[in-house]
Amino acid sequence: MDSVKDPLSDLVATCQNGDETAFRKLVEETQEDVYNLAYHMLGNEQEAEDMTQEVYLRVWRGLPDFRGEAKFTTWLYSITTNVCLNRRQRSGRRLHVVDDEDALEDSMAEYGDPAEATMRQEERAVLWKTVKYLPPKYRTVIDLFYQKQLSYQEIAELLSIPLGTVKGHLNRARKALAKRLRLKEEVPSAFL
């Protein structure tokens, strides 16, 4: 299989040669996404920090075996998801999805009209607060699809489930969200 074009491929290759400085740079470039995914899945800042460290320990150990058949971030999110799912199983906790208001606020600042930005931010906050009431399997695919912007295929590979199951989970999650919110106007069009 041909390697997928990955903007981090040169940095990853340098890391695979044992360059610790390059690995620190790789961590700096990706740790916010890893932490956010862990936090969304675990709902606890300390656990997310601990799991982020665990992820990078596994990445460092696994880098020699990484072949670049998928994007590095897909492999990284796979490790993160597995570490968090294992942690959740060990602790008996359910997954929690929380809204990241700072990230939403930062992205909204780019769109001009403050009233519209505030309205979109409020819609998203309501939506993400509602997501936490979905079953864990639905919350996970919603987070990976909308927050991490992974494709259906990448999610299927990451979670080791069939492609049709990913599509089904997303479809049922959207319907459940619409039902919980009761009014279609409250559901941002990106989720319909």
Short mmCIF file of N, CA and C in Angstrom, two decimals:
data_model
loop_
_atom_site.label_atom_id
_atom_site.label_comp_id
_atom_site.label_asym_id
_atom_site.label_seq_id
_atom_site.Cartn_x
_atom_site.Cartn_y
_atom_site.Cartn_z
N MET A 1 0.85 -1.19 0.00
CA MET A 1 0.00 0.00 0.00
C MET A 1 0.89 1.24 0.00
N ASP A 2 0.55 2.22 -0.82
CA ASP A 2 1.32 3.46 -0.87
C ASP A 2 1.11 4.25 0.41
N SER A 3 2.14 4.95 0.80
CA SER A 3 2.05 5.79 1.99
C SER A 3 1.08 6.94 1.75
N VAL A 4 0.33 7.27 2.77
CA VAL A 4 -0.58 8.39 2.72
C VAL A 4 0.26 9.65 2.94
N LYS A 5 0.02 10.70 2.12
CA LYS A 5 0.75 11.95 2.28
C LYS A 5 0.39 12.56 3.63
N ASP A 6 1.37 12.77 4.43
CA ASP A 6 1.17 13.22 5.79
C ASP A 6 2.10 14.41 6.06
N PRO A 7 1.57 15.55 6.51
CA PRO A 7 2.42 16.71 6.76
C PRO A 7 3.44 16.47 7.87
N LEU A 8 3.23 15.47 8.69
CA LEU A 8 4.17 15.18 9.77
C LEU A 8 5.18 14.09 9.40
N SER A 9 5.12 13.60 8.17
CA SER A 9 5.93 12.43 7.80
C SER A 9 7.43 12.66 7.97
N ASP A 10 7.94 13.83 7.61
CA ASP A 10 9.38 14.08 7.76
C ASP A 10 9.79 14.09 9.23
N LEU A 11 8.96 14.72 10.04
CA LEU A 11 9.24 14.78 11.48
C LEU A 11 9.17 13.37 12.09
N VAL A 12 8.18 12.60 11.68
CA VAL A 12 8.05 11.23 12.18
C VAL A 12 9.26 10.40 11.79
N ALA A 13 9.71 10.54 10.55
CA ALA A 13 10.89 9.80 10.08
C ALA A 13 12.12 10.15 10.91
N THR A 14 12.27 11.40 11.25
CA THR A 14 13.39 11.83 12.08
C THR A 14 13.28 11.21 13.47
N CYS A 15 12.07 11.18 14.00
CA CYS A 15 11.83 10.57 15.31
C CYS A 15 12.15 9.07 15.27
N GLN A 16 11.82 8.43 14.17
CA GLN A 16 12.08 6.99 14.05
C GLN A 16 13.57 6.68 14.07
N ASN A 17 14.38 7.67 13.78
CA ASN A 17 15.83 7.51 13.85
C ASN A 17 16.36 7.77 15.26
N GLY A 18 15.44 7.95 16.22
CA GLY A 18 15.84 8.13 17.61
C GLY A 18 16.13 9.55 18.02
N ASP A 19 15.75 10.53 17.22
CA ASP A 19 16.01 11.93 17.52
C ASP A 19 15.01 12.43 18.57
N GLU A 20 15.48 12.61 19.80
CA GLU A 20 14.61 13.02 20.89
C GLU A 20 14.12 14.46 20.73
N THR A 21 14.93 15.32 20.14
CA THR A 21 14.52 16.70 19.89
C THR A 21 13.35 16.73 18.92
N ALA A 22 13.41 15.92 17.88
CA ALA A 22 12.31 15.83 16.92
C ALA A 22 11.07 15.27 17.60
N PHE A 23 11.25 14.32 18.50
CA PHE A 23 10.09 13.75 19.20
C PHE A 23 9.43 14.81 20.08
N ARG A 24 10.24 15.63 20.76
CA ARG A 24 9.66 16.72 21.56
C ARG A 24 8.84 17.66 20.68
N LYS A 25 9.35 17.95 19.49
CA LYS A 25 8.62 18.82 18.55
C LYS A 25 7.33 18.14 18.10
N LEU A 26 7.38 16.85 17.84
CA LEU A 26 6.19 16.09 17.45
C LEU A 26 5.14 16.13 18.56
N VAL A 27 5.59 15.96 19.78
CA VAL A 27 4.69 16.03 20.94
C VAL A 27 4.08 17.42 21.03
N GLU A 28 4.90 18.46 20.89
CA GLU A 28 4.39 19.83 20.97
C GLU A 28 3.32 20.09 19.92
N GLU A 29 3.51 19.55 18.73
CA GLU A 29 2.56 19.79 17.64
C GLU A 29 1.27 19.01 17.78
N THR A 30 1.27 17.92 18.53
CA THR A 30 0.09 17.05 18.57
C THR A 30 -0.53 16.89 19.95
N GLN A 31 0.14 17.34 21.00
CA GLN A 31 -0.34 17.02 22.34
C GLN A 31 -1.67 17.67 22.69
N GLU A 32 -1.97 18.82 22.15
CA GLU A 32 -3.25 19.45 22.46
C GLU A 32 -4.41 18.58 21.96
N ASP A 33 -4.28 18.05 20.74
CA ASP A 33 -5.32 17.17 20.20
C ASP A 33 -5.44 15.88 21.01
N VAL A 34 -4.31 15.32 21.40
CA VAL A 34 -4.33 14.09 22.20
C VAL A 34 -4.99 14.36 23.55
N TYR A 35 -4.59 15.43 24.20
CA TYR A 35 -5.19 15.77 25.50
C TYR A 35 -6.69 16.00 25.36
N ASN A 36 -7.09 16.76 24.33
CA ASN A 36 -8.52 17.05 24.15
C ASN A 36 -9.33 15.78 23.91
N LEU A 37 -8.80 14.87 23.10
CA LEU A 37 -9.51 13.61 22.87
C LEU A 37 -9.60 12.82 24.17
N ALA A 38 -8.52 12.75 24.91
CA ALA A 38 -8.54 12.03 26.19
C ALA A 38 -9.52 12.69 27.16
N TYR A 39 -9.53 14.00 27.18
CA TYR A 39 -10.44 14.71 28.08
C TYR A 39 -11.89 14.48 27.68
N HIS A 40 -12.17 14.50 26.38
CA HIS A 40 -13.53 14.26 25.91
C HIS A 40 -13.97 12.85 26.28
N MET A 41 -13.06 11.91 26.23
CA MET A 41 -13.43 10.52 26.51
C MET A 41 -13.51 10.23 28.01
N LEU A 42 -12.68 10.88 28.81
CA LEU A 42 -12.61 10.56 30.23
C LEU A 42 -13.29 11.59 31.13
N GLY A 43 -13.40 12.83 30.66
CA GLY A 43 -14.09 13.86 31.42
C GLY A 43 -13.38 14.31 32.68
N ASN A 44 -12.07 14.08 32.75
CA ASN A 44 -11.32 14.44 33.95
C ASN A 44 -9.95 14.96 33.51
N GLU A 45 -9.61 16.16 33.97
CA GLU A 45 -8.36 16.78 33.55
C GLU A 45 -7.13 15.97 33.94
N GLN A 46 -7.08 15.51 35.19
CA GLN A 46 -5.92 14.77 35.66
C GLN A 46 -5.76 13.46 34.89
N GLU A 47 -6.86 12.74 34.70
CA GLU A 47 -6.79 11.49 33.94
C GLU A 47 -6.38 11.75 32.50
N ALA A 48 -6.89 12.84 31.92
CA ALA A 48 -6.51 13.17 30.54
C ALA A 48 -5.02 13.47 30.46
N GLU A 49 -4.48 14.18 31.44
CA GLU A 49 -3.03 14.45 31.47
C GLU A 49 -2.24 13.15 31.61
N ASP A 50 -2.69 12.29 32.51
CA ASP A 50 -2.00 11.01 32.72
C ASP A 50 -2.05 10.15 31.45
N MET A 51 -3.21 10.11 30.82
CA MET A 51 -3.36 9.29 29.62
C MET A 51 -2.56 9.88 28.45
N THR A 52 -2.44 11.20 28.41
CA THR A 52 -1.63 11.84 27.36
C THR A 52 -0.18 11.40 27.50
N GLN A 53 0.32 11.37 28.73
CA GLN A 53 1.69 10.89 28.95
C GLN A 53 1.83 9.43 28.54
N GLU A 54 0.83 8.62 28.90
CA GLU A 54 0.85 7.20 28.53
C GLU A 54 0.85 7.03 27.01
N VAL A 55 0.06 7.86 26.32
CA VAL A 55 0.00 7.79 24.86
C VAL A 55 1.38 8.04 24.27
N TYR A 56 2.05 9.09 24.71
CA TYR A 56 3.35 9.41 24.13
C TYR A 56 4.44 8.40 24.49
N LEU A 57 4.30 7.77 25.63
CA LEU A 57 5.21 6.68 25.97
C LEU A 57 5.02 5.53 24.96
N ARG A 58 3.77 5.21 24.68
CA ARG A 58 3.49 4.15 23.70
C ARG A 58 3.91 4.56 22.29
N VAL A 59 3.73 5.82 21.95
CA VAL A 59 4.14 6.30 20.63
C VAL A 59 5.65 6.15 20.48
N TRP A 60 6.40 6.59 21.49
CA TRP A 60 7.86 6.50 21.42
C TRP A 60 8.31 5.05 21.23
N ARG A 61 7.69 4.16 22.00
CA ARG A 61 8.03 2.73 21.89
C ARG A 61 7.60 2.14 20.56
N GLY A 62 6.48 2.63 20.01
CA GLY A 62 5.94 2.05 18.79
C GLY A 62 6.43 2.68 17.50
N LEU A 63 7.11 3.81 17.60
CA LEU A 63 7.57 4.51 16.39
C LEU A 63 8.40 3.65 15.44
N PRO A 64 9.28 2.80 15.94
CA PRO A 64 10.06 1.98 15.00
C PRO A 64 9.18 1.08 14.12
N ASP A 65 7.99 0.72 14.62
CA ASP A 65 7.09 -0.17 13.86
C ASP A 65 6.08 0.60 13.01
N PHE A 66 6.01 1.92 13.18
CA PHE A 66 5.06 2.71 12.38
C PHE A 66 5.52 2.74 10.93
N ARG A 67 4.65 2.30 10.02
CA ARG A 67 5.02 2.16 8.61
C ARG A 67 4.48 3.27 7.71
N GLY A 68 3.67 4.16 8.24
CA GLY A 68 3.15 5.25 7.44
C GLY A 68 2.07 4.83 6.46
N GLU A 69 1.41 3.70 6.72
CA GLU A 69 0.33 3.26 5.84
C GLU A 69 -0.93 4.10 6.05
N ALA A 70 -0.99 4.78 7.17
CA ALA A 70 -2.06 5.73 7.46
C ALA A 70 -1.37 7.00 7.95
N LYS A 71 -2.13 8.09 8.04
CA LYS A 71 -1.54 9.32 8.57
C LYS A 71 -1.09 9.09 10.01
N PHE A 72 -0.05 9.77 10.40
CA PHE A 72 0.46 9.64 11.77
C PHE A 72 -0.64 9.97 12.77
N THR A 73 -1.42 11.03 12.50
CA THR A 73 -2.45 11.42 13.47
C THR A 73 -3.52 10.35 13.63
N THR A 74 -3.82 9.61 12.58
CA THR A 74 -4.78 8.51 12.69
C THR A 74 -4.23 7.45 13.64
N TRP A 75 -2.97 7.12 13.47
CA TRP A 75 -2.31 6.15 14.36
C TRP A 75 -2.28 6.69 15.79
N LEU A 76 -1.97 7.97 15.94
CA LEU A 76 -1.91 8.60 17.25
C LEU A 76 -3.29 8.58 17.92
N TYR A 77 -4.35 8.92 17.18
CA TYR A 77 -5.70 8.90 17.75
C TYR A 77 -6.12 7.48 18.11
N SER A 78 -5.66 6.51 17.35
CA SER A 78 -5.97 5.12 17.65
C SER A 78 -5.36 4.72 19.00
N ILE A 79 -4.12 5.09 19.19
CA ILE A 79 -3.46 4.81 20.47
C ILE A 79 -4.18 5.53 21.60
N THR A 80 -4.51 6.79 21.38
CA THR A 80 -5.21 7.58 22.40
C THR A 80 -6.54 6.95 22.76
N THR A 81 -7.31 6.58 21.75
CA THR A 81 -8.62 5.97 21.99
C THR A 81 -8.47 4.67 22.77
N ASN A 82 -7.53 3.84 22.37
CA ASN A 82 -7.33 2.57 23.07
C ASN A 82 -6.88 2.76 24.51
N VAL A 83 -5.96 3.69 24.74
CA VAL A 83 -5.49 3.96 26.09
C VAL A 83 -6.66 4.44 26.96
N CYS A 84 -7.49 5.33 26.42
CA CYS A 84 -8.62 5.86 27.19
C CYS A 84 -9.69 4.81 27.42
N LEU A 85 -9.97 3.99 26.41
CA LEU A 85 -10.96 2.92 26.60
C LEU A 85 -10.47 1.92 27.65
N ASN A 86 -9.18 1.60 27.62
CA ASN A 86 -8.62 0.71 28.64
C ASN A 86 -8.74 1.33 30.03
N ARG A 87 -8.44 2.62 30.11
CA ARG A 87 -8.55 3.34 31.40
C ARG A 87 -9.99 3.33 31.89
N ARG A 88 -10.90 3.57 30.99
CA ARG A 88 -12.32 3.59 31.36
C ARG A 88 -12.75 2.21 31.86
N GLN A 89 -12.30 1.17 31.20
CA GLN A 89 -12.66 -0.19 31.63
C GLN A 89 -12.06 -0.49 33.00
N ARG A 90 -10.82 -0.08 33.21
CA ARG A 90 -10.18 -0.32 34.52
C ARG A 90 -10.89 0.44 35.63
N SER A 91 -11.33 1.65 35.35
CA SER A 91 -11.95 2.47 36.39
C SER A 91 -13.45 2.28 36.48
N GLY A 92 -14.04 1.60 35.49
CA GLY A 92 -15.48 1.39 35.49
C GLY A 92 -16.27 2.65 35.18
N ARG A 93 -15.60 3.64 34.64
CA ARG A 93 -16.28 4.91 34.31
C ARG A 93 -16.82 4.89 32.91
N ARG A 94 -17.80 5.70 32.70
CA ARG A 94 -18.36 5.89 31.36
C ARG A 94 -17.63 7.04 30.68
N LEU A 95 -17.70 7.06 29.36
CA LEU A 95 -17.12 8.17 28.61
C LEU A 95 -17.92 9.43 28.84
N HIS A 96 -17.24 10.55 28.86
CA HIS A 96 -17.92 11.84 28.98
C HIS A 96 -17.43 12.74 27.86
N VAL A 97 -18.36 13.39 27.18
CA VAL A 97 -17.99 14.37 26.18
C VAL A 97 -18.35 15.73 26.75
N VAL A 98 -17.40 16.63 26.72
CA VAL A 98 -17.63 17.97 27.24
C VAL A 98 -17.33 18.96 26.14
N ASP A 99 -17.95 20.14 26.27
CA ASP A 99 -17.68 21.15 25.25
C ASP A 99 -16.38 21.87 25.58
N ASP A 100 -15.70 22.28 24.57
CA ASP A 100 -14.45 23.01 24.72
C ASP A 100 -14.74 24.46 24.36
N GLU A 101 -15.23 25.21 25.34
CA GLU A 101 -15.69 26.56 25.08
C GLU A 101 -14.58 27.48 24.60
N ASP A 102 -13.38 27.32 25.11
CA ASP A 102 -12.28 28.18 24.67
C ASP A 102 -11.98 27.98 23.19
N ALA A 103 -11.94 26.72 22.76
CA ALA A 103 -11.67 26.43 21.35
C ALA A 103 -12.80 26.98 20.47
N LEU A 104 -14.03 26.81 20.93
CA LEU A 104 -15.15 27.34 20.16
C LEU A 104 -15.08 28.86 20.08
N GLU A 105 -14.76 29.48 21.20
CA GLU A 105 -14.68 30.93 21.24
C GLU A 105 -13.59 31.45 20.30
N ASP A 106 -12.44 30.78 20.31
CA ASP A 106 -11.34 31.18 19.43
C ASP A 106 -11.73 31.06 17.97
N SER A 107 -12.38 29.96 17.61
CA SER A 107 -12.75 29.77 16.21
C SER A 107 -13.86 30.72 15.78
N MET A 108 -14.74 31.05 16.69
CA MET A 108 -15.83 31.96 16.36
C MET A 108 -15.32 33.38 16.13
N ALA A 109 -14.24 33.75 16.80
CA ALA A 109 -13.71 35.10 16.69
C ALA A 109 -13.34 35.46 15.25
N GLU A 110 -13.09 34.44 14.43
CA GLU A 110 -12.70 34.66 13.04
C GLU A 110 -13.88 35.03 12.13
N TYR A 111 -15.11 34.84 12.59
CA TYR A 111 -16.25 34.93 11.68
C TYR A 111 -17.02 36.24 11.68
N GLY A 112 -16.48 37.31 12.19
CA GLY A 112 -17.12 38.60 12.04
C GLY A 112 -18.15 38.93 13.09
N ASP A 113 -19.41 39.02 12.69
CA ASP A 113 -20.51 39.48 13.53
C ASP A 113 -20.53 38.77 14.89
N PRO A 114 -20.29 39.52 15.96
CA PRO A 114 -20.25 38.91 17.29
C PRO A 114 -21.57 38.27 17.70
N ALA A 115 -22.70 38.85 17.28
CA ALA A 115 -24.01 38.28 17.63
C ALA A 115 -24.16 36.89 17.00
N GLU A 116 -23.79 36.77 15.73
CA GLU A 116 -23.87 35.47 15.06
C GLU A 116 -22.90 34.48 15.67
N ALA A 117 -21.71 34.94 15.98
CA ALA A 117 -20.71 34.06 16.59
C ALA A 117 -21.19 33.56 17.95
N THR A 118 -21.78 34.46 18.73
CA THR A 118 -22.30 34.09 20.04
C THR A 118 -23.42 33.08 19.91
N MET A 119 -24.29 33.31 18.93
CA MET A 119 -25.41 32.39 18.70
C MET A 119 -24.90 31.00 18.30
N ARG A 120 -23.93 30.95 17.39
CA ARG A 120 -23.36 29.66 16.98
C ARG A 120 -22.67 28.98 18.15
N GLN A 121 -21.97 29.77 18.96
CA GLN A 121 -21.28 29.21 20.12
C GLN A 121 -22.29 28.61 21.10
N GLU A 122 -23.37 29.32 21.34
CA GLU A 122 -24.40 28.81 22.26
C GLU A 122 -25.03 27.54 21.72
N GLU A 123 -25.29 27.50 20.40
CA GLU A 123 -25.86 26.29 19.79
C GLU A 123 -24.92 25.11 19.98
N ARG A 124 -23.65 25.33 19.73
CA ARG A 124 -22.67 24.24 19.87
C ARG A 124 -22.54 23.81 21.32
N ALA A 125 -22.55 24.77 22.24
CA ALA A 125 -22.45 24.42 23.66
C ALA A 125 -23.63 23.55 24.08
N VAL A 126 -24.84 23.91 23.65
CA VAL A 126 -26.03 23.11 23.95
C VAL A 126 -25.89 21.72 23.33
N LEU A 127 -25.44 21.69 22.10
CA LEU A 127 -25.29 20.42 21.40
C LEU A 127 -24.29 19.52 22.12
N TRP A 128 -23.10 20.03 22.44
CA TRP A 128 -22.08 19.19 23.08
C TRP A 128 -22.47 18.80 24.49
N LYS A 129 -23.22 19.64 25.17
CA LYS A 129 -23.72 19.23 26.49
C LYS A 129 -24.74 18.11 26.34
N THR A 130 -25.50 18.13 25.26
CA THR A 130 -26.48 17.08 25.01
C THR A 130 -25.80 15.78 24.59
N VAL A 131 -24.69 15.88 23.89
CA VAL A 131 -23.96 14.69 23.44
C VAL A 131 -23.58 13.80 24.62
N LYS A 132 -23.28 14.40 25.77
CA LYS A 132 -22.83 13.60 26.92
C LYS A 132 -23.90 12.62 27.40
N TYR A 133 -25.14 12.80 26.99
CA TYR A 133 -26.21 11.90 27.40
C TYR A 133 -26.38 10.71 26.45
N LEU A 134 -25.65 10.73 25.36
CA LEU A 134 -25.71 9.61 24.42
C LEU A 134 -24.94 8.41 24.98
N PRO A 135 -25.27 7.21 24.51
CA PRO A 135 -24.47 6.04 24.92
C PRO A 135 -23.00 6.23 24.50
N PRO A 136 -22.07 5.66 25.25
CA PRO A 136 -20.64 5.84 24.96
C PRO A 136 -20.24 5.54 23.52
N LYS A 137 -20.79 4.51 22.91
CA LYS A 137 -20.39 4.17 21.54
C LYS A 137 -20.78 5.29 20.57
N TYR A 138 -21.89 5.97 20.83
CA TYR A 138 -22.31 7.08 19.98
C TYR A 138 -21.47 8.32 20.25
N ARG A 139 -21.18 8.58 21.52
CA ARG A 139 -20.35 9.75 21.87
C ARG A 139 -18.97 9.64 21.22
N THR A 140 -18.43 8.45 21.24
CA THR A 140 -17.09 8.26 20.69
C THR A 140 -17.06 8.55 19.20
N VAL A 141 -18.02 8.00 18.44
CA VAL A 141 -17.99 8.24 16.98
C VAL A 141 -18.32 9.69 16.66
N ILE A 142 -19.19 10.31 17.44
CA ILE A 142 -19.50 11.73 17.24
C ILE A 142 -18.23 12.56 17.45
N ASP A 143 -17.50 12.28 18.51
CA ASP A 143 -16.27 13.03 18.80
C ASP A 143 -15.23 12.82 17.71
N LEU A 144 -15.02 11.58 17.32
CA LEU A 144 -14.00 11.30 16.30
C LEU A 144 -14.37 11.90 14.95
N PHE A 145 -15.66 11.89 14.60
CA PHE A 145 -16.09 12.40 13.31
C PHE A 145 -16.11 13.94 13.28
N TYR A 146 -16.73 14.54 14.29
CA TYR A 146 -16.90 16.00 14.25
C TYR A 146 -15.75 16.77 14.90
N GLN A 147 -15.21 16.29 16.00
CA GLN A 147 -14.12 17.01 16.66
C GLN A 147 -12.77 16.72 16.01
N LYS A 148 -12.51 15.44 15.75
CA LYS A 148 -11.21 15.06 15.19
C LYS A 148 -11.24 14.98 13.67
N GLN A 149 -12.42 15.08 13.09
CA GLN A 149 -12.63 15.10 11.64
C GLN A 149 -12.00 13.90 10.93
N LEU A 150 -12.18 12.73 11.54
CA LEU A 150 -11.74 11.50 10.91
C LEU A 150 -12.83 11.02 9.95
N SER A 151 -12.43 10.31 8.92
CA SER A 151 -13.39 9.76 7.97
C SER A 151 -14.08 8.54 8.57
N TYR A 152 -15.16 8.09 7.93
CA TYR A 152 -15.85 6.88 8.38
C TYR A 152 -14.86 5.71 8.43
N GLN A 153 -14.06 5.59 7.38
CA GLN A 153 -13.10 4.48 7.29
C GLN A 153 -12.06 4.55 8.40
N GLU A 154 -11.55 5.75 8.68
CA GLU A 154 -10.56 5.91 9.74
C GLU A 154 -11.16 5.55 11.10
N ILE A 155 -12.41 5.93 11.33
CA ILE A 155 -13.08 5.60 12.60
C ILE A 155 -13.26 4.09 12.70
N ALA A 156 -13.69 3.46 11.61
CA ALA A 156 -13.89 2.01 11.60
C ALA A 156 -12.59 1.29 11.95
N GLU A 157 -11.50 1.73 11.35
CA GLU A 157 -10.20 1.11 11.63
C GLU A 157 -9.76 1.39 13.06
N LEU A 158 -9.95 2.62 13.51
CA LEU A 158 -9.55 3.02 14.85
C LEU A 158 -10.27 2.22 15.93
N LEU A 159 -11.58 2.01 15.75
CA LEU A 159 -12.38 1.32 16.76
C LEU A 159 -12.53 -0.17 16.48
N SER A 160 -11.97 -0.63 15.36
CA SER A 160 -12.07 -2.05 14.96
C SER A 160 -13.53 -2.50 14.85
N ILE A 161 -14.32 -1.67 14.17
CA ILE A 161 -15.72 -2.02 13.92
C ILE A 161 -15.99 -1.85 12.42
N PRO A 162 -17.02 -2.52 11.90
CA PRO A 162 -17.32 -2.39 10.47
C PRO A 162 -17.71 -0.96 10.09
N LEU A 163 -17.44 -0.62 8.84
CA LEU A 163 -17.77 0.70 8.31
C LEU A 163 -19.26 1.00 8.47
N GLY A 164 -20.10 0.01 8.19
CA GLY A 164 -21.55 0.19 8.34
C GLY A 164 -21.96 0.49 9.77
N THR A 165 -21.25 -0.06 10.72
CA THR A 165 -21.55 0.20 12.12
C THR A 165 -21.23 1.65 12.47
N VAL A 166 -20.13 2.17 11.94
CA VAL A 166 -19.78 3.57 12.17
C VAL A 166 -20.90 4.47 11.63
N LYS A 167 -21.31 4.20 10.39
CA LYS A 167 -22.38 5.01 9.78
C LYS A 167 -23.67 4.89 10.58
N GLY A 168 -23.97 3.68 11.03
CA GLY A 168 -25.18 3.47 11.83
C GLY A 168 -25.13 4.21 13.15
N HIS A 169 -23.97 4.14 13.82
CA HIS A 169 -23.82 4.84 15.10
C HIS A 169 -23.99 6.35 14.91
N LEU A 170 -23.37 6.89 13.86
CA LEU A 170 -23.50 8.33 13.60
C LEU A 170 -24.95 8.70 13.29
N ASN A 171 -25.62 7.89 12.49
CA ASN A 171 -27.01 8.17 12.13
C ASN A 171 -27.90 8.13 13.37
N ARG A 172 -27.76 7.09 14.19
CA ARG A 172 -28.58 6.97 15.40
C ARG A 172 -28.23 8.09 16.39
N ALA A 173 -26.97 8.46 16.47
CA ALA A 173 -26.57 9.54 17.37
C ALA A 173 -27.20 10.86 16.94
N ARG A 174 -27.19 11.15 15.63
CA ARG A 174 -27.82 12.38 15.13
C ARG A 174 -29.30 12.40 15.45
N LYS A 175 -29.98 11.27 15.22
CA LYS A 175 -31.43 11.19 15.51
C LYS A 175 -31.70 11.37 16.99
N ALA A 176 -30.88 10.75 17.83
CA ALA A 176 -31.06 10.88 19.27
C ALA A 176 -30.83 12.32 19.72
N LEU A 177 -29.82 12.97 19.12
CA LEU A 177 -29.57 14.37 19.46
C LEU A 177 -30.74 15.26 19.06
N ALA A 178 -31.25 15.05 17.85
CA ALA A 178 -32.39 15.85 17.38
C ALA A 178 -33.60 15.64 18.29
N LYS A 179 -33.81 14.40 18.68
CA LYS A 179 -34.93 14.10 19.57
C LYS A 179 -34.75 14.77 20.92
N ARG A 180 -33.52 14.69 21.47
CA ARG A 180 -33.27 15.29 22.78
C ARG A 180 -33.40 16.81 22.73
N LEU A 181 -33.00 17.39 21.65
CA LEU A 181 -33.07 18.85 21.54
C LEU A 181 -34.47 19.33 21.17
N ARG A 182 -35.27 18.42 20.62
CA ARG A 182 -36.68 18.61 20.27
C ARG A 182 -36.95 19.56 19.11
N LEU A 183 -36.17 20.56 18.94
CA LEU A 183 -36.41 21.50 17.85
C LEU A 183 -35.27 21.41 16.85
N LYS A 184 -35.59 21.20 15.59
CA LYS A 184 -34.55 21.08 14.57
C LYS A 184 -33.69 22.33 14.46
N GLU A 185 -34.22 23.51 14.79
CA GLU A 185 -33.45 24.74 14.70
C GLU A 185 -32.28 24.74 15.67
N GLU A 186 -32.37 23.96 16.76
CA GLU A 186 -31.31 23.95 17.76
C GLU A 186 -30.14 23.06 17.33
N VAL A 187 -30.35 22.22 16.32
CA VAL A 187 -29.29 21.33 15.87
C VAL A 187 -28.51 22.03 14.75
N PRO A 188 -27.25 22.35 14.97
CA PRO A 188 -26.46 22.98 13.90
C PRO A 188 -26.51 22.13 12.62
N SER A 189 -26.59 22.79 11.49
CA SER A 189 -26.74 22.10 10.22
C SER A 189 -25.61 21.12 9.93
N ALA A 190 -24.44 21.31 10.52
CA ALA A 190 -23.32 20.38 10.31
C ALA A 190 -23.64 18.99 10.82
N PHE A 191 -24.59 18.86 11.75
CA PHE A 191 -24.92 17.57 12.31
C PHE A 191 -26.10 16.92 11.63
N LEU A 192 -26.75 17.59 10.70
CA LEU A 192 -27.93 17.01 10.03
C LEU A 192 -27.55 16.35 8.74
#
